[in-house]
PDB file of C-alpha atoms in Angstrom:
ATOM      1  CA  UNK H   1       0.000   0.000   0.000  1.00 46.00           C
ATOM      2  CA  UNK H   2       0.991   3.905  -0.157  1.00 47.00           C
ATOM      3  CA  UNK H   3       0.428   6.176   1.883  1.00 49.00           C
ATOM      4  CA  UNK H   4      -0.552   9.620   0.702  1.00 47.00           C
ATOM      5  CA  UNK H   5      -0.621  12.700   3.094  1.00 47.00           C
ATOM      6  CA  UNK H   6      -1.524  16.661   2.731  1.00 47.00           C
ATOM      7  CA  UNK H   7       1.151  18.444   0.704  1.00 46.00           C
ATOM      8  CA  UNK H   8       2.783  22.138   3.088  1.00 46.00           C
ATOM      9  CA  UNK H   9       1.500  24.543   1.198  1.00 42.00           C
ATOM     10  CA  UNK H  10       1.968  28.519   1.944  1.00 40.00           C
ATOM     11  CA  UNK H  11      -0.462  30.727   3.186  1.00 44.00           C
ATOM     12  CA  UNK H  12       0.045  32.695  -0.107  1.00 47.00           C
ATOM     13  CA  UNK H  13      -0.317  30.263  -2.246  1.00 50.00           C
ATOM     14  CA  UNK H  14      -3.507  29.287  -1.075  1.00 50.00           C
ATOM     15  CA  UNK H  15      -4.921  32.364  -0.416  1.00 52.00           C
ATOM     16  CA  UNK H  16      -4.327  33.447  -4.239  1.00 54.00           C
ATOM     17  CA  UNK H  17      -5.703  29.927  -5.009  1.00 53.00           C
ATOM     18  CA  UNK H  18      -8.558  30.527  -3.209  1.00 55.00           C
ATOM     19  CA  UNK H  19      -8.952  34.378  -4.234  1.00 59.00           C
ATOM     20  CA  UNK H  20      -9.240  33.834  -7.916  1.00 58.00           C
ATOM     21  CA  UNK H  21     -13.016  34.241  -9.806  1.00 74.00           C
ATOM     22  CA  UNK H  22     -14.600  33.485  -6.274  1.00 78.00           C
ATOM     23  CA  UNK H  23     -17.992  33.637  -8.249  1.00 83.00           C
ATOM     24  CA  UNK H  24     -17.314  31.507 -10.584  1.00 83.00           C
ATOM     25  CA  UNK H  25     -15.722  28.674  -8.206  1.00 82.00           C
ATOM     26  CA  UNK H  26     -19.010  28.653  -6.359  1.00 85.00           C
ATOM     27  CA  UNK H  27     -20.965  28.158  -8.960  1.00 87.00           C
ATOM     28  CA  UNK H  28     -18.904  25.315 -10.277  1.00 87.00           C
ATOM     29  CA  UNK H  29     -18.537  23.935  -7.372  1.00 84.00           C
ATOM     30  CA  UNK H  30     -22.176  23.817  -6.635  1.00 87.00           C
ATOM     31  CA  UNK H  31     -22.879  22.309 -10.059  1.00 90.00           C
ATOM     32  CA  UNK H  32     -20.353  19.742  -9.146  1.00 85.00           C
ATOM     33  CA  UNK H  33     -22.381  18.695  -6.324  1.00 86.00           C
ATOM     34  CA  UNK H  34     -25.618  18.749  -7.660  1.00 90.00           C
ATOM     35  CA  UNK H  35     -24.582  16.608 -10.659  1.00 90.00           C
ATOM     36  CA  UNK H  36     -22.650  14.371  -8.345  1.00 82.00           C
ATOM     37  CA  UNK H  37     -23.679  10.481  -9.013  1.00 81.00           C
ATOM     38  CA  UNK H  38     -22.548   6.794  -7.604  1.00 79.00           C
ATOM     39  CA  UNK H  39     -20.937   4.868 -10.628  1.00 77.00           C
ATOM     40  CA  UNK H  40     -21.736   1.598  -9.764  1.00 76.00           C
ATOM     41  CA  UNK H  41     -19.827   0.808 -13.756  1.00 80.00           C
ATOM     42  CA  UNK H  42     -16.319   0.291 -13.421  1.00 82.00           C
ATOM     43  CA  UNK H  43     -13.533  -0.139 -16.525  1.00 85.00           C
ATOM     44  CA  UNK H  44     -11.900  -3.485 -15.979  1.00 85.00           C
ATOM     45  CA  UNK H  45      -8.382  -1.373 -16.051  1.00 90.00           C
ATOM     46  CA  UNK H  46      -7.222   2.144 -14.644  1.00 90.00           C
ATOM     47  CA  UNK H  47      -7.165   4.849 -17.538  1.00 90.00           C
ATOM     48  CA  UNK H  48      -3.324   5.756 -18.922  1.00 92.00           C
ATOM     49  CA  UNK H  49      -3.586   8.801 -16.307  1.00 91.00           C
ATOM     50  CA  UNK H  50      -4.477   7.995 -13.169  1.00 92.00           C
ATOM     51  CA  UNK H  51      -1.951   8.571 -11.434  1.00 93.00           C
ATOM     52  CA  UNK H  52      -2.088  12.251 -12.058  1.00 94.00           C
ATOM     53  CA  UNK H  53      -5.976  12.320 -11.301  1.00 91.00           C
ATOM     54  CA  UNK H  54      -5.488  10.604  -8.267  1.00 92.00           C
ATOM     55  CA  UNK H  55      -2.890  13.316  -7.521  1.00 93.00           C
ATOM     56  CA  UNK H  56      -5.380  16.134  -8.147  1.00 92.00           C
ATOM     57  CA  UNK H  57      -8.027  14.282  -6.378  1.00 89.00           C
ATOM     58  CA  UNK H  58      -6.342  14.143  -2.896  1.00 91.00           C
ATOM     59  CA  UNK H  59      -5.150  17.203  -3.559  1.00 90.00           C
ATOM     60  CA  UNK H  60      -8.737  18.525  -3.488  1.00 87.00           C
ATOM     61  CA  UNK H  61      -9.770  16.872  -0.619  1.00 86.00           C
ATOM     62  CA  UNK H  62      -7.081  18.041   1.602  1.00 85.00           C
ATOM     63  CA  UNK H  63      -8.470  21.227   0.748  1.00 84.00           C
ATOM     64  CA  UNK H  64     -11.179  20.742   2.939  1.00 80.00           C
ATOM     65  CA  UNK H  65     -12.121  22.531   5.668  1.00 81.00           C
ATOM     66  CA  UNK H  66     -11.239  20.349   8.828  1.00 79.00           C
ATOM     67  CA  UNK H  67     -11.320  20.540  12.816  1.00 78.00           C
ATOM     68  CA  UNK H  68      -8.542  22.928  14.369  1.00 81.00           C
ATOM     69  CA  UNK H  69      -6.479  21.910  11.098  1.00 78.00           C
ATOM     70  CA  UNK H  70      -5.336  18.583  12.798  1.00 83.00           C
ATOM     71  CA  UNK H  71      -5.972  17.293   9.108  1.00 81.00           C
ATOM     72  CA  UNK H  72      -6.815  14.008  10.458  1.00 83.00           C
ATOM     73  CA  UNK H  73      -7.057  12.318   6.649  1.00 85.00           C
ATOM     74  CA  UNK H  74      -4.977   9.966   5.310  1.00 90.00           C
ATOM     75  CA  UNK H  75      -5.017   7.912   2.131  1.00 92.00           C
ATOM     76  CA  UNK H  76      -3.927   5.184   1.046  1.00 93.00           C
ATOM     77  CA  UNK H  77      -3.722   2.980  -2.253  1.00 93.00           C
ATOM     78  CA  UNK H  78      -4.480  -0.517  -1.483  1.00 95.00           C
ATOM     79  CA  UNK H  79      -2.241  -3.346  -3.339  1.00 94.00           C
ATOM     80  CA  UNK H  80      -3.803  -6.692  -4.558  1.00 94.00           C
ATOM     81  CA  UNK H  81      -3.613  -8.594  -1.087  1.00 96.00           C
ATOM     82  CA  UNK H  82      -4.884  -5.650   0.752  1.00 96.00           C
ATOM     83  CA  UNK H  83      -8.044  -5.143  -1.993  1.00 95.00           C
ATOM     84  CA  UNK H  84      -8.627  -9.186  -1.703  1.00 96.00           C
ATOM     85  CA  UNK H  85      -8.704  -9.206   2.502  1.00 96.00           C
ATOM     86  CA  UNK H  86     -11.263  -5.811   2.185  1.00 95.00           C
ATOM     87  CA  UNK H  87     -13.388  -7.141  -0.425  1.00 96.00           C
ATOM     88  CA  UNK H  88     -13.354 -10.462   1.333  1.00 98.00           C
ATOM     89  CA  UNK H  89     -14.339  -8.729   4.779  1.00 97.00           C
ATOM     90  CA  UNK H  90     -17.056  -6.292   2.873  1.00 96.00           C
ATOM     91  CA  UNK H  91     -18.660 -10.076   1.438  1.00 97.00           C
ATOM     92  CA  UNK H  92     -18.887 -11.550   4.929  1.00 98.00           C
ATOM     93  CA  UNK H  93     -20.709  -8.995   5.972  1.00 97.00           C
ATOM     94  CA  UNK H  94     -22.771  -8.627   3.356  1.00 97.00           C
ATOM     95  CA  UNK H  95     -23.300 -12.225   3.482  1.00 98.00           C
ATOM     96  CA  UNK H  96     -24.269 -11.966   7.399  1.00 98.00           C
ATOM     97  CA  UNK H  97     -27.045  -9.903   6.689  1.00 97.00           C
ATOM     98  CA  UNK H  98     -27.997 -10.818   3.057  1.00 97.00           C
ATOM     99  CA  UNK H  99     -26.915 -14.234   2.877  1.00 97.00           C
ATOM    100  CA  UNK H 100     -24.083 -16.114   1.266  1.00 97.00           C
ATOM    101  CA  UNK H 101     -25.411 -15.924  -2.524  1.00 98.00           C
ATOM    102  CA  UNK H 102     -25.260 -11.715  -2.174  1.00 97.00           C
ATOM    103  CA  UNK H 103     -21.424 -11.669  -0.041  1.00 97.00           C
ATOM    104  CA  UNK H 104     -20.255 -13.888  -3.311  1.00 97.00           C
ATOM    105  CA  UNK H 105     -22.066 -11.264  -5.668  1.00 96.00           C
ATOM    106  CA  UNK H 106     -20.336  -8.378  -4.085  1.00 94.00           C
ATOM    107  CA  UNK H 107     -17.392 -10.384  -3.668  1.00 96.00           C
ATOM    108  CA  UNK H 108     -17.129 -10.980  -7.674  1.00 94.00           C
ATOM    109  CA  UNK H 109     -18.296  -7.460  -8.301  1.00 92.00           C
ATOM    110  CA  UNK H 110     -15.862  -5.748  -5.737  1.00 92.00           C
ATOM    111  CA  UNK H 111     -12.602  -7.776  -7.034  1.00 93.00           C
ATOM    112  CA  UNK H 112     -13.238  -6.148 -10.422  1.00 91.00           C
ATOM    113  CA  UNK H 113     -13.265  -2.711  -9.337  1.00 90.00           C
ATOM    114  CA  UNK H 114      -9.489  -1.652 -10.963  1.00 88.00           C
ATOM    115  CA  UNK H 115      -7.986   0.148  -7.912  1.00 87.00           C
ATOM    116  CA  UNK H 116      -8.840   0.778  -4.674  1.00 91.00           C
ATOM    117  CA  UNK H 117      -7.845   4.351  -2.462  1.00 91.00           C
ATOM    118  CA  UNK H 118      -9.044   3.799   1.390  1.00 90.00           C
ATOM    119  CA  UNK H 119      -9.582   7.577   3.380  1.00 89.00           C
ATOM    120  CA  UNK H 120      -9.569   7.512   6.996  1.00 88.00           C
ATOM    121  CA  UNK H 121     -10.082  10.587   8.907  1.00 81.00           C
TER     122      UNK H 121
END
């Protein structure tokens, strides 16, 4: 697995970041949240690029506002034995409440999924 945690930043970097077209940043941000949707259809591979969307993702989210800036997030990329044991523990309990035939569905449909990135906070 990696770890990833927040980047230093300066208080004047961010503050021109977060200066810039302040109108137009709300409204795209609200439109990003309104349009937001679950994709429950994955690509059996990671695109050629992920790497650097991933980047930009976390990059985002350690943007957020966050109690007394402990920035209590981390993330991490799961490898293949780490994405089998959570997938495997997400079926059992699945299969506890649903039975075994659903755990083994969301087992097959989990172990597809191309990558996995855990946040704890």
């Amino acid at each position: 697995t990696y770890a990833f945690t927040s980047p230093q930043t300066t208080t004047t970097t961010r503050s021109s970041q977060l200066n810039a077209r302040p109108e137009a940043r709300s409204r795209e941000v609200h439109k990003n949240i309104l349009s937001r949707r679950t994709i429950n259809e994955f690509e059996p591979t990671l695109p050629d690029n992920w790497e650097k969307a991933l980047e930009k993702s976390i990059e985002a989210a350690i943007y957020a506002p966050n109690h007394k800036r402990t920035e209590p997030w981390r993330f991490y990329l799961l490898g293949p034995k780490s994405i089998e044991k959570v997938c495997q523990l997400n079926a059992d309990i699945v299969a506890s409440k649903k039975g075994e035939e659903a755990g083994q569905k969301k087992l097959k449909r989990w172990l597809q999924m191309p990558g996995w990135l855990v946040v704890t906070c």
